[in-house]
Amino acid sequence: MVCGYFAPERLHSIVHSDRLPDGFVGSSSARGGRDILARMSDSRITAVLAADDLFSRPLAATARSIVTHLAPGRSLDLYLCDMGISPQNREIIQAATDHPNVRVHWISSLKEKVEHLPQTWPGITTAAYARLYIPSVLPLDADRALYLDCDLIVRRCIGDLYDTPIGDFAAMGVADAASPYVSSPWGVPYWSRFGRQADDVNFNSGVLLMNLPIWRDEDLAGAALEYLTDGRHQAMVDQEAINAVLPGRIGELDPRWNQQTEHFIPRFQATLPYDEQKLSELLKDPWIVHFTTPAKAWAYQCTHPFREDWFTSLDETGFRGWRPSRSRYYAESAGKLLKAVKDGLAAPRPS
């Protein structure tokens, strides 16, 4: 079960009502109204990013895009999970977040905690698991947190997302564009064993608004970590675990908060849970652009229509002027091809 999503422009009318709009599922109307009023009266946002040194440059671009689009009157507590960032790159990232209304908090205690967790997806390191520890490393008075991956850029103030009514949901997110249902190839393995329906939404974990009291009270992170280590996990790292242990407990955000690269690919468009009008809005005016395929914005071969937005953000940091190398791309491609040929030759032949 999922909730209806709200465009930011609807929030003003919601906060002046004593009940939530029809179609919103998850909280009593009185509690929902109070929650929204309290949220709108607090201008401070709590957001979390995580990266190792490999993703230090993308982290700087993501952080800068957040700061650039911070609306007047909003303030930000930005928690950065250092999963192995070099001192030099950490200084560049710190400078990229410079803003009078932004406070940066570095968290350096998680690298060792995630090293034993499975690395089952190419290009995704164990740094991705940092989001599971957010409820335990943030202050106890933080009642919600917005987690963002570092392969995305923000095009609108994240305060509008942060203020989204969350009710009794454990989290809010957007359907994964490549695997939008738990029964999709990279959804939740053996979904029917857990009482799930084939068309239950499978959420992308790269943009996740977390209801921290629920995560803490029910130890949802512990449940996800158990799933990852007891033999049930198969492929999609923390995303699979989150979808597996939170059946019916993730509400839907407006998909413009997580436009994914697959949204531009016809074979994925055909199975999306959006009508053509909503898809058109999503493609033309996303509020967050998430580079979800291996051809990231910083990859030489990337042809994403919002790629230049990423470089604009990067050029506002100490990494300004950096561009991918064509010669390195071809050298790496040749190396991968050679490895594939060698692996093929070394493979045992059927007798």
CSV table of C-alpha atoms in Angstrom, one decimal:
chain,number,residue,atom,x,y,z
A,1,MET,CA,0.0,0.0,0.0
A,2,VAL,CA,1.3,3.4,-0.9
A,3,CYS,CA,0.2,7.0,-0.4
A,4,GLY,CA,-0.7,9.6,-2.8
A,5,TYR,CA,2.2,12.1,-3.4
A,6,PHE,CA,2.0,15.8,-3.1
A,7,ALA,CA,3.5,18.6,-5.1
A,8,PRO,CA,5.0,21.3,-2.9
A,9,GLU,CA,2.5,23.9,-4.1
A,10,ARG,CA,-0.3,21.9,-2.4
A,11,LEU,CA,1.3,22.0,1.0
A,12,HIS,CA,0.1,25.5,1.9
A,13,SER,CA,-3.6,24.4,1.6
A,14,ILE,CA,-2.8,21.2,3.5
A,15,VAL,CA,-1.3,22.8,6.6
A,16,HIS,CA,-4.4,25.0,7.2
A,17,SER,CA,-6.7,22.0,7.3
A,18,ASP,CA,-7.3,19.7,10.3
A,19,ARG,CA,-7.3,16.6,8.1
A,20,LEU,CA,-5.1,15.2,5.4
A,21,PRO,CA,-6.3,15.2,1.8
A,22,ASP,CA,-8.2,12.2,0.4
A,23,GLY,CA,-5.9,9.6,-0.8
A,24,PHE,CA,-3.2,10.1,1.9
A,25,VAL,CA,-2.7,6.9,3.8
A,26,GLY,CA,-0.8,6.4,7.0
A,27,SER,CA,-1.7,8.8,9.8
A,28,SER,CA,-4.8,10.0,11.6
A,29,SER,CA,-6.0,13.3,10.1
A,30,ALA,CA,-5.5,15.2,13.4
A,31,ARG,CA,-2.0,13.9,13.9
A,32,GLY,CA,-1.2,14.5,10.2
A,33,GLY,CA,-2.3,18.1,10.4
A,34,ARG,CA,-0.2,18.8,13.5
A,35,ASP,CA,2.8,17.1,12.0
A,36,ILE,CA,2.6,19.3,8.9
A,37,LEU,CA,2.1,22.5,10.9
A,38,ALA,CA,5.1,21.6,13.1
A,39,ARG,CA,7.2,20.8,10.0
A,40,MET,CA,6.3,24.0,8.2
A,41,SER,CA,7.1,26.1,11.3
A,42,ASP,CA,10.7,24.7,11.5
A,43,SER,CA,12.9,26.0,8.7
A,44,ARG,CA,15.8,23.6,9.4
A,45,ILE,CA,16.4,20.6,7.1
A,46,THR,CA,18.4,17.5,8.0
A,47,ALA,CA,20.0,15.8,5.1
A,48,VAL,CA,22.6,13.0,4.9
A,49,LEU,CA,25.1,12.0,2.1
A,50,ALA,CA,27.7,9.3,2.2
A,51,ALA,CA,30.7,8.5,0.0
A,52,ASP,CA,34.2,6.9,-0.1
A,53,ASP,CA,37.0,8.6,-1.9
A,54,LEU,CA,36.0,7.2,-5.2
A,55,PHE,CA,32.8,9.3,-5.0
A,56,SER,CA,34.3,12.4,-3.4
A,57,ARG,CA,34.0,14.4,-6.6
A,58,PRO,CA,30.4,13.5,-7.1
A,59,LEU,CA,29.7,14.1,-3.5
A,60,ALA,CA,31.0,17.7,-3.9
A,61,ALA,CA,28.7,18.3,-6.9
A,62,THR,CA,25.7,16.9,-5.1
A,63,ALA,CA,26.3,18.9,-2.0
A,64,ARG,CA,26.9,22.1,-3.9
A,65,SER,CA,23.6,21.6,-5.8
A,66,ILE,CA,21.8,21.3,-2.5
A,67,VAL,CA,23.4,24.5,-1.1
A,68,THR,CA,22.8,26.4,-4.3
A,69,HIS,CA,19.1,25.7,-4.3
A,70,LEU,CA,18.5,26.3,-0.6
A,71,ALA,CA,15.5,28.7,-0.4
A,72,PRO,CA,15.7,32.0,1.5
A,73,GLY,CA,14.8,31.4,5.1
A,74,ARG,CA,15.7,27.7,5.1
A,75,SER,CA,18.6,26.3,7.0
A,76,LEU,CA,20.4,23.0,6.6
A,77,ASP,CA,22.1,20.5,8.9
A,78,LEU,CA,24.2,18.5,6.4
A,79,TYR,CA,25.6,15.2,7.7
A,80,LEU,CA,28.4,13.8,5.5
A,81,CYS,CA,29.4,10.2,6.1
A,82,ASP,CA,33.1,9.9,5.5
A,83,MET,CA,33.6,6.3,4.3
A,84,GLY,CA,37.2,6.8,3.4
A,85,ILE,CA,37.6,10.3,1.9
A,86,SER,CA,41.1,11.6,1.6
A,87,PRO,CA,41.9,14.8,3.7
A,88,GLN,CA,42.5,16.8,0.6
A,89,ASN,CA,39.1,15.9,-1.0
A,90,ARG,CA,37.4,16.4,2.4
A,91,GLU,CA,38.6,20.0,2.4
A,92,ILE,CA,37.2,20.6,-1.1
A,93,ILE,CA,33.9,19.1,-0.1
A,94,GLN,CA,33.8,21.3,3.1
A,95,ALA,CA,34.4,24.4,1.0
A,96,ALA,CA,31.7,23.4,-1.5
A,97,THR,CA,29.1,23.5,1.3
A,98,ASP,CA,30.0,27.0,2.4
A,99,HIS,CA,26.8,28.9,3.1
A,100,PRO,CA,25.7,31.0,6.1
A,101,ASN,CA,22.6,28.8,6.7
A,102,VAL,CA,24.4,25.5,6.4
A,103,ARG,CA,26.0,23.5,9.2
A,104,VAL,CA,28.2,20.6,8.1
A,105,HIS,CA,28.6,17.6,10.4
A,106,TRP,CA,31.1,14.9,9.5
A,107,ILE,CA,30.5,11.3,10.5
A,108,SER,CA,33.6,9.1,10.4
A,109,SER,CA,32.5,6.1,12.4
A,110,LEU,CA,30.8,3.9,9.8
A,111,LYS,CA,33.5,2.7,7.5
A,112,GLU,CA,34.4,-0.3,9.5
A,113,LYS,CA,30.8,-1.2,10.3
A,114,VAL,CA,29.9,-1.8,6.7
A,115,GLU,CA,33.0,-3.6,5.5
A,116,HIS,CA,31.5,-7.1,6.1
A,117,LEU,CA,28.3,-6.4,4.1
A,118,PRO,CA,27.9,-7.8,0.6
A,119,GLN,CA,29.1,-6.1,-2.5
A,120,THR,CA,26.9,-7.7,-5.1
A,121,TRP,CA,26.3,-4.9,-7.6
A,122,PRO,CA,29.0,-3.5,-9.9
A,123,GLY,CA,29.8,0.1,-9.2
A,124,ILE,CA,28.1,0.2,-5.8
A,125,THR,CA,30.6,0.1,-2.8
A,126,THR,CA,29.8,-0.7,0.8
A,127,ALA,CA,29.6,3.1,1.4
A,128,ALA,CA,25.9,2.7,0.3
A,129,TYR,CA,25.1,0.9,3.5
A,130,ALA,CA,25.8,4.1,5.5
A,131,ARG,CA,22.1,5.1,5.1
A,132,LEU,CA,21.1,2.1,7.3
A,133,TYR,CA,22.9,3.7,10.3
A,134,ILE,CA,21.3,7.1,10.0
A,135,PRO,CA,18.9,6.5,12.8
A,136,SER,CA,21.7,5.7,15.2
A,137,VAL,CA,24.3,8.3,14.3
A,138,LEU,CA,22.0,11.3,14.1
A,139,PRO,CA,20.9,13.2,17.2
A,140,LEU,CA,18.0,11.6,19.0
A,141,ASP,CA,16.0,14.9,18.6
A,142,ALA,CA,16.1,14.5,14.8
A,143,ASP,CA,12.7,13.1,13.9
A,144,ARG,CA,13.3,12.8,10.2
A,145,ALA,CA,16.2,12.8,7.8
A,146,LEU,CA,16.5,13.1,4.0
A,147,TYR,CA,19.1,10.6,2.6
A,148,LEU,CA,20.5,11.4,-0.9
A,149,ASP,CA,22.8,9.4,-3.1
A,150,CYS,CA,25.9,11.1,-4.4
A,151,ASP,CA,25.2,10.4,-8.1
A,152,LEU,CA,22.5,13.1,-8.3
A,153,ILE,CA,22.0,16.8,-8.5
A,154,VAL,CA,19.3,18.9,-6.9
A,155,ARG,CA,17.3,21.4,-9.0
A,156,ARG,CA,14.9,22.7,-6.4
A,157,CYS,CA,15.1,23.4,-2.7
A,158,ILE,CA,15.1,20.1,-0.8
A,159,GLY,CA,13.1,21.8,1.9
A,160,ASP,CA,10.0,21.2,-0.2
A,161,LEU,CA,10.7,17.5,-0.2
A,162,TYR,CA,11.7,17.5,3.5
A,163,ASP,CA,8.3,19.1,4.4
A,164,THR,CA,6.3,16.2,2.8
A,165,PRO,CA,3.7,14.7,5.1
A,166,ILE,CA,5.0,11.4,6.3
A,167,GLY,CA,2.4,10.2,8.7
A,168,ASP,CA,3.0,6.7,10.0
A,169,PHE,CA,5.1,5.6,7.1
A,170,ALA,CA,8.7,4.5,7.9
A,171,ALA,CA,10.0,6.3,4.8
A,172,MET,CA,9.0,8.1,1.6
A,173,GLY,CA,10.5,7.4,-1.8
A,174,VAL,CA,10.0,7.0,-5.5
A,175,ALA,CA,9.6,3.7,-7.5
A,176,ASP,CA,12.8,2.3,-9.0
A,177,ALA,CA,12.6,3.0,-12.7
A,178,ALA,CA,14.4,-0.2,-13.8
A,179,SER,CA,12.5,-2.4,-11.3
A,180,PRO,CA,9.3,-0.6,-10.3
A,181,TYR,CA,7.6,-3.6,-8.7
A,182,VAL,CA,8.8,-6.1,-6.1
A,183,SER,CA,8.3,-8.8,-8.7
A,184,SER,CA,10.6,-7.0,-11.2
A,185,PRO,CA,14.0,-8.7,-12.0
A,186,TRP,CA,15.8,-6.6,-9.4
A,187,GLY,CA,13.0,-6.2,-6.9
A,188,VAL,CA,12.5,-8.4,-3.8
A,189,PRO,CA,13.4,-12.1,-4.3
A,190,TYR,CA,10.7,-14.5,-3.4
A,191,TRP,CA,8.3,-11.6,-2.8
A,192,SER,CA,5.3,-13.9,-2.4
A,193,ARG,CA,6.8,-15.6,0.6
A,194,PHE,CA,6.4,-12.3,2.5
A,195,GLY,CA,2.8,-11.9,1.6
A,196,ARG,CA,3.5,-9.3,-1.0
A,197,GLN,CA,1.5,-8.6,-4.2
A,198,ALA,CA,3.3,-8.7,-7.5
A,199,ASP,CA,2.5,-5.0,-8.2
A,200,ASP,CA,3.7,-3.7,-4.9
A,201,VAL,CA,6.0,-0.8,-5.6
A,202,ASN,CA,9.8,-1.4,-5.4
A,203,PHE,CA,11.4,1.8,-4.2
A,204,ASN,CA,14.7,3.3,-5.3
A,205,SER,CA,16.7,4.0,-2.1
A,206,GLY,CA,18.8,6.9,-3.5
A,207,VAL,CA,16.2,9.5,-2.4
A,208,LEU,CA,14.7,8.5,0.9
A,209,LEU,CA,12.9,10.6,3.5
A,210,MET,CA,13.2,8.6,6.7
A,211,ASN,CA,10.8,8.7,9.7
A,212,LEU,CA,13.5,8.3,12.4
A,213,PRO,CA,11.4,7.5,15.5
A,214,ILE,CA,9.9,4.6,13.7
A,215,TRP,CA,13.3,3.3,12.5
A,216,ARG,CA,14.6,3.6,16.1
A,217,ASP,CA,11.6,2.2,18.0
A,218,GLU,CA,11.3,-0.9,15.7
A,219,ASP,CA,15.0,-1.3,14.9
A,220,LEU,CA,14.4,-1.4,11.2
A,221,ALA,CA,18.1,-0.9,10.5
A,222,GLY,CA,18.7,-4.1,12.5
A,223,ALA,CA,16.1,-5.9,10.4
A,224,ALA,CA,17.7,-4.8,7.2
A,225,LEU,CA,21.2,-5.8,8.4
A,226,GLU,CA,19.9,-9.2,9.4
A,227,TYR,CA,18.3,-9.6,5.9
A,228,LEU,CA,21.7,-8.7,4.3
A,229,THR,CA,23.6,-11.3,6.3
A,230,ASP,CA,21.3,-14.3,6.9
A,231,GLY,CA,21.3,-15.6,3.4
A,232,ARG,CA,18.1,-14.0,2.0
A,233,HIS,CA,19.9,-11.1,0.2
A,234,GLN,CA,20.7,-11.6,-3.5
A,235,ALA,CA,21.6,-8.5,-5.5
A,236,MET,CA,20.5,-5.0,-4.9
A,237,VAL,CA,22.5,-4.2,-1.8
A,238,ASP,CA,20.7,-2.0,0.8
A,239,GLN,CA,17.8,-1.2,-1.6
A,240,GLU,CA,16.7,-4.8,-1.7
A,241,ALA,CA,16.9,-5.1,2.1
A,242,ILE,CA,14.9,-1.9,2.7
A,243,ASN,CA,12.1,-3.0,0.3
A,244,ALA,CA,12.1,-6.4,1.8
A,245,VAL,CA,11.7,-5.4,5.5
A,246,LEU,CA,9.3,-2.5,4.9
A,247,PRO,CA,6.3,-4.0,3.1
A,248,GLY,CA,3.6,-1.4,2.7
A,249,ARG,CA,5.5,1.0,4.9
A,250,ILE,CA,7.0,3.3,2.3
A,251,GLY,CA,4.9,6.1,0.9
A,252,GLU,CA,5.3,7.5,-2.6
A,253,LEU,CA,6.9,10.9,-3.3
A,254,ASP,CA,6.2,12.9,-6.5
A,255,PRO,CA,8.5,11.1,-9.0
A,256,ARG,CA,10.1,14.5,-9.9
A,257,TRP,CA,12.0,14.1,-6.7
A,258,ASN,CA,13.9,11.2,-8.2
A,259,GLN,CA,14.2,11.3,-11.9
A,260,GLN,CA,16.2,8.3,-12.9
A,261,THR,CA,18.2,7.7,-16.1
A,262,GLU,CA,15.9,4.7,-17.0
A,263,HIS,CA,13.0,7.1,-17.2
A,264,PHE,CA,14.4,8.2,-20.6
A,265,ILE,CA,14.7,4.6,-21.9
A,266,PRO,CA,11.6,3.3,-23.8
A,267,ARG,CA,11.7,-0.3,-22.6
A,268,PHE,CA,11.6,1.0,-19.0
A,269,GLN,CA,9.0,3.7,-19.7
A,270,ALA,CA,6.6,0.9,-20.8
A,271,THR,CA,6.3,-0.6,-17.3
A,272,LEU,CA,6.4,2.6,-15.2
A,273,PRO,CA,3.4,3.2,-12.8
A,274,TYR,CA,2.8,6.7,-14.4
A,275,ASP,CA,0.6,8.0,-17.1
A,276,GLU,CA,2.0,9.9,-20.1
A,277,GLN,CA,1.3,13.3,-18.6
A,278,LYS,CA,3.2,12.5,-15.4
A,279,LEU,CA,6.0,11.0,-17.4
A,280,SER,CA,6.3,14.1,-19.5
A,281,GLU,CA,6.5,16.3,-16.4
A,282,LEU,CA,9.1,14.1,-15.0
A,283,LEU,CA,11.3,14.2,-18.0
A,284,LYS,CA,11.0,17.9,-18.7
A,285,ASP,CA,11.3,19.4,-15.2
A,286,PRO,CA,12.8,17.1,-12.6
A,287,TRP,CA,13.5,18.4,-9.1
A,288,ILE,CA,16.2,15.9,-8.5
A,289,VAL,CA,18.2,14.3,-11.4
A,290,HIS,CA,19.6,10.8,-10.4
A,291,PHE,CA,22.2,9.3,-12.7
A,292,THR,CA,21.3,5.7,-12.0
A,293,THR,CA,23.0,3.8,-14.8
A,294,PRO,CA,26.8,3.0,-15.1
A,295,ALA,CA,27.1,5.9,-17.5
A,296,LYS,CA,27.2,8.5,-14.8
A,297,ALA,CA,27.3,12.2,-15.5
A,298,TRP,CA,31.0,12.2,-15.0
A,299,ALA,CA,31.6,9.3,-17.4
A,300,TYR,CA,33.0,10.1,-20.8
A,301,GLN,CA,30.3,8.1,-22.6
A,302,CYS,CA,27.4,9.8,-20.8
A,303,THR,CA,24.7,11.4,-23.0
A,304,HIS,CA,22.2,12.3,-20.3
A,305,PRO,CA,20.2,15.5,-21.2
A,306,PHE,CA,20.9,17.0,-17.7
A,307,ARG,CA,24.6,16.2,-17.8
A,308,GLU,CA,25.7,19.8,-18.1
A,309,ASP,CA,23.7,20.7,-15.0
A,310,TRP,CA,26.0,18.3,-13.1
A,311,PHE,CA,29.1,20.0,-14.5
A,312,THR,CA,27.7,23.4,-13.6
A,313,SER,CA,27.4,22.2,-10.0
A,314,LEU,CA,30.9,20.6,-10.1
A,315,ASP,CA,32.4,23.9,-11.4
A,316,GLU,CA,31.1,25.7,-8.3
A,317,THR,CA,33.5,23.5,-6.2
A,318,GLY,CA,37.2,23.1,-5.9
A,319,PHE,CA,37.0,20.4,-8.6
A,320,ARG,CA,36.0,23.1,-11.2
A,321,GLY,CA,37.3,22.5,-14.7
A,322,TRP,CA,37.6,18.7,-14.3
A,323,ARG,CA,36.3,16.7,-17.3
A,324,PRO,CA,36.5,13.0,-18.1
A,325,SER,CA,39.4,11.8,-20.3
A,326,ARG,CA,38.7,10.2,-23.7
A,327,SER,CA,42.0,8.4,-23.7
A,328,ARG,CA,41.3,6.9,-20.3
A,329,TYR,CA,37.8,5.8,-21.3
A,330,TYR,CA,39.1,4.0,-24.4
A,331,ALA,CA,42.0,2.4,-22.3
A,332,GLU,CA,39.5,1.2,-19.7
A,333,SER,CA,37.1,-0.1,-22.3
A,334,ALA,CA,40.0,-2.1,-24.0
A,335,GLY,CA,41.0,-3.5,-20.6
A,336,LYS,CA,37.5,-4.7,-19.9
A,337,LEU,CA,37.3,-6.3,-23.3
A,338,LEU,CA,40.6,-8.0,-22.8
A,339,LYS,CA,39.6,-9.3,-19.4
A,340,ALA,CA,36.3,-10.7,-20.8
A,341,VAL,CA,38.2,-12.5,-23.6
A,342,LYS,CA,40.7,-14.0,-21.1
A,343,ASP,CA,37.9,-15.1,-18.7
A,344,GLY,CA,36.1,-16.7,-21.7
A,345,LEU,CA,39.2,-18.6,-22.7
A,346,ALA,CA,39.8,-19.7,-19.1
A,347,ALA,CA,36.3,-21.0,-18.6
A,348,PRO,CA,35.9,-24.8,-18.5
A,349,ARG,CA,34.6,-26.3,-21.7
A,350,PRO,CA,31.7,-28.8,-21.6
A,351,SER,CA,33.0,-32.4,-22.1
